[in-house]
Amino acid sequence: MKLQRLRIENFKLFRAPLEIDGFTDGLNLFAAPNESGKSTVAEAIRAAFFERHRSSAVEHLRPWGESSATPTVELDFELDGKPCRLTKAFLGKKRCELVIDGKAMDGAVAEDHLAALLGFRFPGKGASTPEHMGIPGLLWIKQGTSHDIAGAVGFASDHLRNALGESLGELASSNGDAVLKAVESERNELLTPSAGTPRGPFADAIRLRTDLEAELERLRADIEAYRSGVDRLSGLRRDHQRDEAARPWAALREQLVVAQQRLDEAKGLSDRKNAQDAVLKQVAAQVNSWRTQLQAMEREEATVLLRQKNLQAVQEGLAKALGELQAWEPRHAAAAQADAAARENLRAARQVASRIAQERAVDSLAEQLAALVQSHEKARSEQDKVSRLQAEAQALAVPEGELKRLQRCADALRTAQARLDAVATALEFELQPAARVRVAGIELSGSKRQTVIARTDIEIEGIGRITVLPGGADLESLAIERDRARDELAALLQSLRAESVAAVEERARLQALRKGEASAAEAVLAALAPKGLSALAADIAMREARLTEARQVLQNMPPALAAGAAVPSSAQAESEEGAARTALEAASAALNDAKVAAGNAREQVRAAGDELAAVKATLDDPMRATRKAEAGGALTDALAQQSALQDKAAELAQQLQTVNLPVLAQDVERLERSARQAEATHSQRANEITRLEVELETRGALGQEEAASEKQRELEHAARRCTELERRAKALDHLLKLLREKRSALARRLRAPLQKHLDHYLQILFPGAQVEVGDDLSPGRITRQGQRGAQSGDFAELSVGAREQMGVVARLAYADLLKEASKPTLLILDDALVNTDEERLGQMKRVLYDAAARHQILIFSCHPEAWRDLGVVARNIP
């Protein structure tokens, strides 16, 4: 199959007709920027073949915003050496026409015939999807789908199998395949298809064996526990009888009484030592108190000199603070005077600026008011114009639909008159100037042609009269039809008060013209008065009031200064006032700091004097010497008492060193616990003996050894069943593998033609590489030399770019296979190699150039510079 010409119209991007001809038999390269229509051209080819012409699911083929357009595609192509033309129109005026070697077909018949020839089918309803596109869907690569080949191969597999011959089909339907399925079915009853783990009866047998093993193990554990219980009961009875005779807890109680007596004696000695220590602490506190009192009196005597030095220092600080205060007072006064002058200048400058601003506001309001008054006058004029034009348009109005009705009547009258003229009798005259001829009472002269539909008399002066009797079976009915159309037209013209159809059309044209002028005037009116004349008048009144108010405010302002008066600008005055204010604030802060410093200095002098006076008053107290002497004597007595108490405490401590009080307390605790534990152990052992006796009597009545023997027999039977099923599963699994290997070997021999074509292209793209053809005829595992040696992996594990390249290579191989089977082939690559690097793209160009010797290939790309060395000239989309 080879395309020769393509013409599309009203198809998505292309509203105007687009025609492409001059397709070559090999490579055809179309290179253009994005959004230029490359993919649209490819989609038009697909739609012409894949979509039913009567389908309502192809609204997307219409140009954007054209709801009434009829997408049309026309293709000239060659099929099996025969010229063909396919024309399809969708949605609007739906049609399908197919001409093959001069034989024409149309409608669904033509579509079904073409689908059978090319190897695809149509859906029952709705738009066509990839599953219906068959061989063309495989070879015509849509943008962004070149790497996804498995689905397309699956949809075209029946046609590919037919191309490989009947042997592959026989392989799928042979008795060997039935045997393989039977073996696989029996194997899958025992093992899972994927992992080969046990299932069904095999899994049930394994579970039964496992359950029996667990139950038997539990019974054996119970038997062992029974035997251990008997041994333990014997030991417990022996120990219980021994303790009943020896009674070890009684001896422990006697030892406890002796240990408690020793502990009580040691605690008495410790209590005396603690009491002696408490008295010693009290005496030590008295010693510290008298010593602290004497030290305080000594510090008071040394404090007088410190207080005198402090008073002298604060007096010097007061003198310095008073000096700083006297220095800042005149500076603050000067700063206050400068600030007052700056504020007065600022007030005068602001007054002048306010008057100037008010004068400008008055001028601006006056200008705005004048502009609004002018706009109001123009708007009133435009309003009058709109009313006049609307009235004229209303007077010229033709009722809705009457004009079209009138035109239909005129067309009907012309048609009826033409049909009547076609069957009426025609009379042609060539009269001499002196001849006198009258037809139906009307005198004729010169050259004339006239048709008659009824009996007509022709009177020739000096000759006589000729009567013409027209014939024809339809003449009378056609005349009646002509008269009816003429009467209807006359009635419509009369109702419209018009003389002719042209006059009514002129009225409609003038009405449209007046409406357009009225709309333009309304636009001007809307620009002049967006909110209407009333709002514009209200705006004028408001502006007038604001102007009056502004002029009154200006009049009430103080008069302008006399010419030549020096008034600084507002900015300058504000800057000077700010500087003066900052200087005043700094002077005020400094003066305040000086006042605070002087006040603090005075307070410090007063406090230092008070502290010195208080210290002197304390030292001059006559009772102070008596209190000092008494404190010294008391301290001497307390020291003597402290020494005596320390000697007694040392003696008690020495006695306590011979007695270890914590160890005695631990002995009491240890012996008491040992006695309680001996008694509790004896009691617990008695309880344990009773419990074991009951438990062993109960277990002995259950017959556990007999039950264990029965479970052992059941387990042996279940184990034999598992072994049988395991051998059967392994045998079936092994047999299935052998059958599959044999079947795969046979399938590989049958797929050899396709493998040959794949290997041909693969050696150009990946020298030395190998590819396996899967059972579904799609590329399978690929082995090639990489940077790290031989690499092998499934097709799906390749990168997107490599899958794109292999997808194109595989489609070329399918095309070769189909061509050998005398099937039509055409390849379309719509940006099929966008993820291919420069080096690999060079290899793909060699592949495509080689395939172009056998097939017509259409390549669409938005990178013309990448295809310059393809060997063909790139064409633009017109």
PDB file of N, CA and C in Angstrom, residues 1-6 23-26 45 49 74-86 98-102 114 117-118 140 819 822-827 854-856 858:
ATOM      1  N   MET A   1       0.853  -1.194   0.000  1.00  0.00           N
ATOM      2  CA  MET A   1       0.000   0.000   0.000  1.00  0.00           C
ATOM      3  C   MET A   1       0.885   1.238   0.000  1.00  0.00           C
ATOM      4  N   LYS A   2       0.573   2.186  -0.929  1.00  0.00           N
ATOM      5  CA  LYS A   2       1.398   3.390  -1.049  1.00  0.00           C
ATOM      6  C   LYS A   2       0.491   4.596  -1.217  1.00  0.00           C
ATOM      7  N   LEU A   3       0.651   5.578  -0.315  1.00  0.00           N
ATOM      8  CA  LEU A   3      -0.105   6.834  -0.430  1.00  0.00           C
ATOM      9  C   LEU A   3       0.435   7.652  -1.588  1.00  0.00           C
ATOM     10  N   GLN A   4      -0.491   8.380  -2.269  1.00  0.00           N
ATOM     11  CA  GLN A   4      -0.095   9.243  -3.381  1.00  0.00           C
ATOM     12  C   GLN A   4      -0.541  10.688  -3.176  1.00  0.00           C
ATOM     13  N   ARG A   5      -1.722  10.858  -2.543  1.00  0.00           N
ATOM     14  CA  ARG A   5      -2.226  12.222  -2.336  1.00  0.00           C
ATOM     15  C   ARG A   5      -3.135  12.219  -1.107  1.00  0.00           C
ATOM     16  N   LEU A   6      -3.101  13.348  -0.380  1.00  0.00           N
ATOM     17  CA  LEU A   6      -3.949  13.506   0.805  1.00  0.00           C
ATOM     18  C   LEU A   6      -4.555  14.904   0.769  1.00  0.00           C
ATOM     19  N   PHE A  23       3.822  11.970  -2.799  1.00  0.00           N
ATOM     20  CA  PHE A  23       4.408  10.998  -1.889  1.00  0.00           C
ATOM     21  C   PHE A  23       5.327  10.060  -2.684  1.00  0.00           C
ATOM     22  N   THR A  24       6.505   9.773  -2.145  1.00  0.00           N
ATOM     23  CA  THR A  24       7.430   8.840  -2.798  1.00  0.00           C
ATOM     24  C   THR A  24       7.175   7.428  -2.283  1.00  0.00           C
ATOM     25  N   ASP A  25       7.729   6.428  -3.021  1.00  0.00           N
ATOM     26  CA  ASP A  25       7.496   5.041  -2.631  1.00  0.00           C
ATOM     27  C   ASP A  25       8.251   4.651  -1.372  1.00  0.00           C
ATOM     28  N   GLY A  26       9.353   5.350  -1.056  1.00  0.00           N
ATOM     29  CA  GLY A  26      10.167   4.986   0.114  1.00  0.00           C
ATOM     30  C   GLY A  26       9.931   5.935   1.279  1.00  0.00           C
ATOM     31  N   ILE A  45      -5.266  10.496   8.494  1.00  0.00           N
ATOM     32  CA  ILE A  45      -5.105   9.207   7.806  1.00  0.00           C
ATOM     33  C   ILE A  45      -5.756   8.096   8.623  1.00  0.00           C
ATOM     34  N   PHE A  49      -9.500   5.687   7.775  1.00  0.00           N
ATOM     35  CA  PHE A  49      -9.609   4.238   7.691  1.00  0.00           C
ATOM     36  C   PHE A  49     -10.354   3.645   8.892  1.00  0.00           C
ATOM     37  N   GLU A  74      -9.692  13.019   2.059  1.00  0.00           N
ATOM     38  CA  GLU A  74      -9.668  12.356   0.752  1.00  0.00           C
ATOM     39  C   GLU A  74      -8.273  11.816   0.516  1.00  0.00           C
ATOM     40  N   LEU A  75      -8.169  10.518   0.184  1.00  0.00           N
ATOM     41  CA  LEU A  75      -6.881   9.859   0.027  1.00  0.00           C
ATOM     42  C   LEU A  75      -6.823   9.171  -1.340  1.00  0.00           C
ATOM     43  N   ASP A  76      -5.703   9.371  -2.033  1.00  0.00           N
ATOM     44  CA  ASP A  76      -5.385   8.590  -3.221  1.00  0.00           C
ATOM     45  C   ASP A  76      -4.239   7.661  -2.846  1.00  0.00           C
ATOM     46  N   PHE A  77      -4.403   6.345  -3.110  1.00  0.00           N
ATOM     47  CA  PHE A  77      -3.350   5.405  -2.753  1.00  0.00           C
ATOM     48  C   PHE A  77      -3.395   4.229  -3.733  1.00  0.00           C
ATOM     49  N   GLU A  78      -2.332   3.444  -3.668  1.00  0.00           N
ATOM     50  CA  GLU A  78      -2.214   2.264  -4.528  1.00  0.00           C
ATOM     51  C   GLU A  78      -2.247   1.030  -3.651  1.00  0.00           C
ATOM     52  N   LEU A  79      -3.077   0.052  -4.003  1.00  0.00           N
ATOM     53  CA  LEU A  79      -3.243  -1.158  -3.219  1.00  0.00           C
ATOM     54  C   LEU A  79      -3.152  -2.354  -4.161  1.00  0.00           C
ATOM     55  N   ASP A  80      -2.156  -3.199  -3.955  1.00  0.00           N
ATOM     56  CA  ASP A  80      -1.917  -4.348  -4.847  1.00  0.00           C
ATOM     57  C   ASP A  80      -1.790  -3.910  -6.302  1.00  0.00           C
ATOM     58  N   GLY A  81      -1.148  -2.755  -6.545  1.00  0.00           N
ATOM     59  CA  GLY A  81      -0.939  -2.252  -7.896  1.00  0.00           C
ATOM     60  C   GLY A  81      -2.163  -1.596  -8.501  1.00  0.00           C
ATOM     61  N   LYS A  82      -3.269  -1.464  -7.740  1.00  0.00           N
ATOM     62  CA  LYS A  82      -4.496  -0.875  -8.274  1.00  0.00           C
ATOM     63  C   LYS A  82      -4.690   0.518  -7.691  1.00  0.00           C
ATOM     64  N   PRO A  83      -5.068   1.503  -8.523  1.00  0.00           N
ATOM     65  CA  PRO A  83      -5.314   2.854  -8.006  1.00  0.00           C
ATOM     66  C   PRO A  83      -6.595   2.874  -7.174  1.00  0.00           C
ATOM     67  N   CYS A  84      -6.548   3.586  -6.066  1.00  0.00           N
ATOM     68  CA  CYS A  84      -7.701   3.656  -5.155  1.00  0.00           C
ATOM     69  C   CYS A  84      -7.899   5.100  -4.716  1.00  0.00           C
ATOM     70  N   ARG A  85      -9.139   5.440  -4.414  1.00  0.00           N
ATOM     71  CA  ARG A  85      -9.456   6.753  -3.840  1.00  0.00           C
ATOM     72  C   ARG A  85     -10.505   6.541  -2.755  1.00  0.00           C
ATOM     73  N   LEU A  86     -10.225   7.077  -1.579  1.00  0.00           N
ATOM     74  CA  LEU A  86     -11.141   6.996  -0.437  1.00  0.00           C
ATOM     75  C   LEU A  86     -11.525   8.413  -0.031  1.00  0.00           C
ATOM     76  N   LEU A  98     -15.540   4.878  -1.956  1.00  0.00           N
ATOM     77  CA  LEU A  98     -14.309   4.142  -2.208  1.00  0.00           C
ATOM     78  C   LEU A  98     -14.311   3.690  -3.669  1.00  0.00           C
ATOM     79  N   VAL A  99     -13.238   4.014  -4.372  1.00  0.00           N
ATOM     80  CA  VAL A  99     -13.090   3.593  -5.769  1.00  0.00           C
ATOM     81  C   VAL A  99     -11.788   2.805  -5.860  1.00  0.00           C
ATOM     82  N   ILE A 100     -11.891   1.513  -6.276  1.00  0.00           N
ATOM     83  CA  ILE A 100     -10.714   0.661  -6.441  1.00  0.00           C
ATOM     84  C   ILE A 100     -10.666   0.197  -7.887  1.00  0.00           C
ATOM     85  N   ASP A 101      -9.653   0.669  -8.603  1.00  0.00           N
ATOM     86  CA  ASP A 101      -9.463   0.283 -10.007  1.00  0.00           C
ATOM     87  C   ASP A 101     -10.738   0.527 -10.816  1.00  0.00           C
ATOM     88  N   GLY A 102     -11.361   1.686 -10.580  1.00  0.00           N
ATOM     89  CA  GLY A 102     -12.556   2.078 -11.323  1.00  0.00           C
ATOM     90  C   GLY A 102     -13.846   1.538 -10.763  1.00  0.00           C
ATOM     91  N   LEU A 114     -12.706  -2.308   2.814  1.00  0.00           N
ATOM     92  CA  LEU A 114     -11.358  -1.779   3.055  1.00  0.00           C
ATOM     93  C   LEU A 114     -10.762  -2.373   4.331  1.00  0.00           C
ATOM     94  N   LEU A 117      -9.409  -5.776   3.564  1.00  0.00           N
ATOM     95  CA  LEU A 117      -8.183  -5.735   2.773  1.00  0.00           C
ATOM     96  C   LEU A 117      -6.973  -5.383   3.635  1.00  0.00           C
ATOM     97  N   LEU A 118      -7.142  -4.419   4.545  1.00  0.00           N
ATOM     98  CA  LEU A 118      -5.993  -3.906   5.313  1.00  0.00           C
ATOM     99  C   LEU A 118      -5.787  -4.642   6.632  1.00  0.00           C
ATOM    100  N   TRP A 140       1.150   1.905  12.159  1.00  0.00           N
ATOM    101  CA  TRP A 140       0.989   3.363  12.182  1.00  0.00           C
ATOM    102  C   TRP A 140       1.191   3.832  13.613  1.00  0.00           C
ATOM    103  N   LYS A 819       4.681  -8.266   4.039  1.00  0.00           N
ATOM    104  CA  LYS A 819       4.920  -8.061   2.604  1.00  0.00           C
ATOM    105  C   LYS A 819       5.215  -9.395   1.920  1.00  0.00           C
ATOM    106  N   SER A 822       2.226 -11.043   0.943  1.00  0.00           N
ATOM    107  CA  SER A 822       1.412 -10.263  -0.003  1.00  0.00           C
ATOM    108  C   SER A 822       0.318  -9.479   0.721  1.00  0.00           C
ATOM    109  N   LYS A 823       0.622  -9.000   1.943  1.00  0.00           N
ATOM    110  CA  LYS A 823      -0.307  -8.149   2.675  1.00  0.00           C
ATOM    111  C   LYS A 823       0.112  -6.694   2.493  1.00  0.00           C
ATOM    112  N   PRO A 824      -0.860  -5.747   2.445  1.00  0.00           N
ATOM    113  CA  PRO A 824      -0.515  -4.332   2.271  1.00  0.00           C
ATOM    114  C   PRO A 824       0.217  -3.794   3.497  1.00  0.00           C
ATOM    115  N   THR A 825       1.239  -2.973   3.246  1.00  0.00           N
ATOM    116  CA  THR A 825       2.001  -2.370   4.345  1.00  0.00           C
ATOM    117  C   THR A 825       2.200  -0.886   4.073  1.00  0.00           C
ATOM    118  N   LEU A 826       2.087  -0.111   5.112  1.00  0.00           N
ATOM    119  CA  LEU A 826       2.411   1.319   5.112  1.00  0.00           C
ATOM    120  C   LEU A 826       2.826   1.644   6.538  1.00  0.00           C
ATOM    121  N   LEU A 827       3.964   2.328   6.717  1.00  0.00           N
ATOM    122  CA  LEU A 827       4.452   2.659   8.058  1.00  0.00           C
ATOM    123  C   LEU A 827       4.375   4.160   8.270  1.00  0.00           C
ATOM    124  N   ARG A 854      11.723  -1.420   0.726  1.00  0.00           N
ATOM    125  CA  ARG A 854      10.623  -2.383   0.596  1.00  0.00           C
ATOM    126  C   ARG A 854       9.274  -1.796   0.975  1.00  0.00           C
ATOM    127  N   HIS A 855       9.284  -0.658   1.699  1.00  0.00           N
ATOM    128  CA  HIS A 855       8.018  -0.124   2.192  1.00  0.00           C
ATOM    129  C   HIS A 855       7.981   1.391   2.014  1.00  0.00           C
ATOM    130  N   GLN A 856       6.757   1.931   1.968  1.00  0.00           N
ATOM    131  CA  GLN A 856       6.578   3.381   2.045  1.00  0.00           C
ATOM    132  C   GLN A 856       6.499   3.760   3.525  1.00  0.00           C
ATOM    133  N   LEU A 858       6.233   7.051   6.276  1.00  0.00           N
ATOM    134  CA  LEU A 858       5.957   8.466   6.536  1.00  0.00           C
ATOM    135  C   LEU A 858       6.511   8.796   7.911  1.00  0.00           C
TER     136      LEU A 858
END
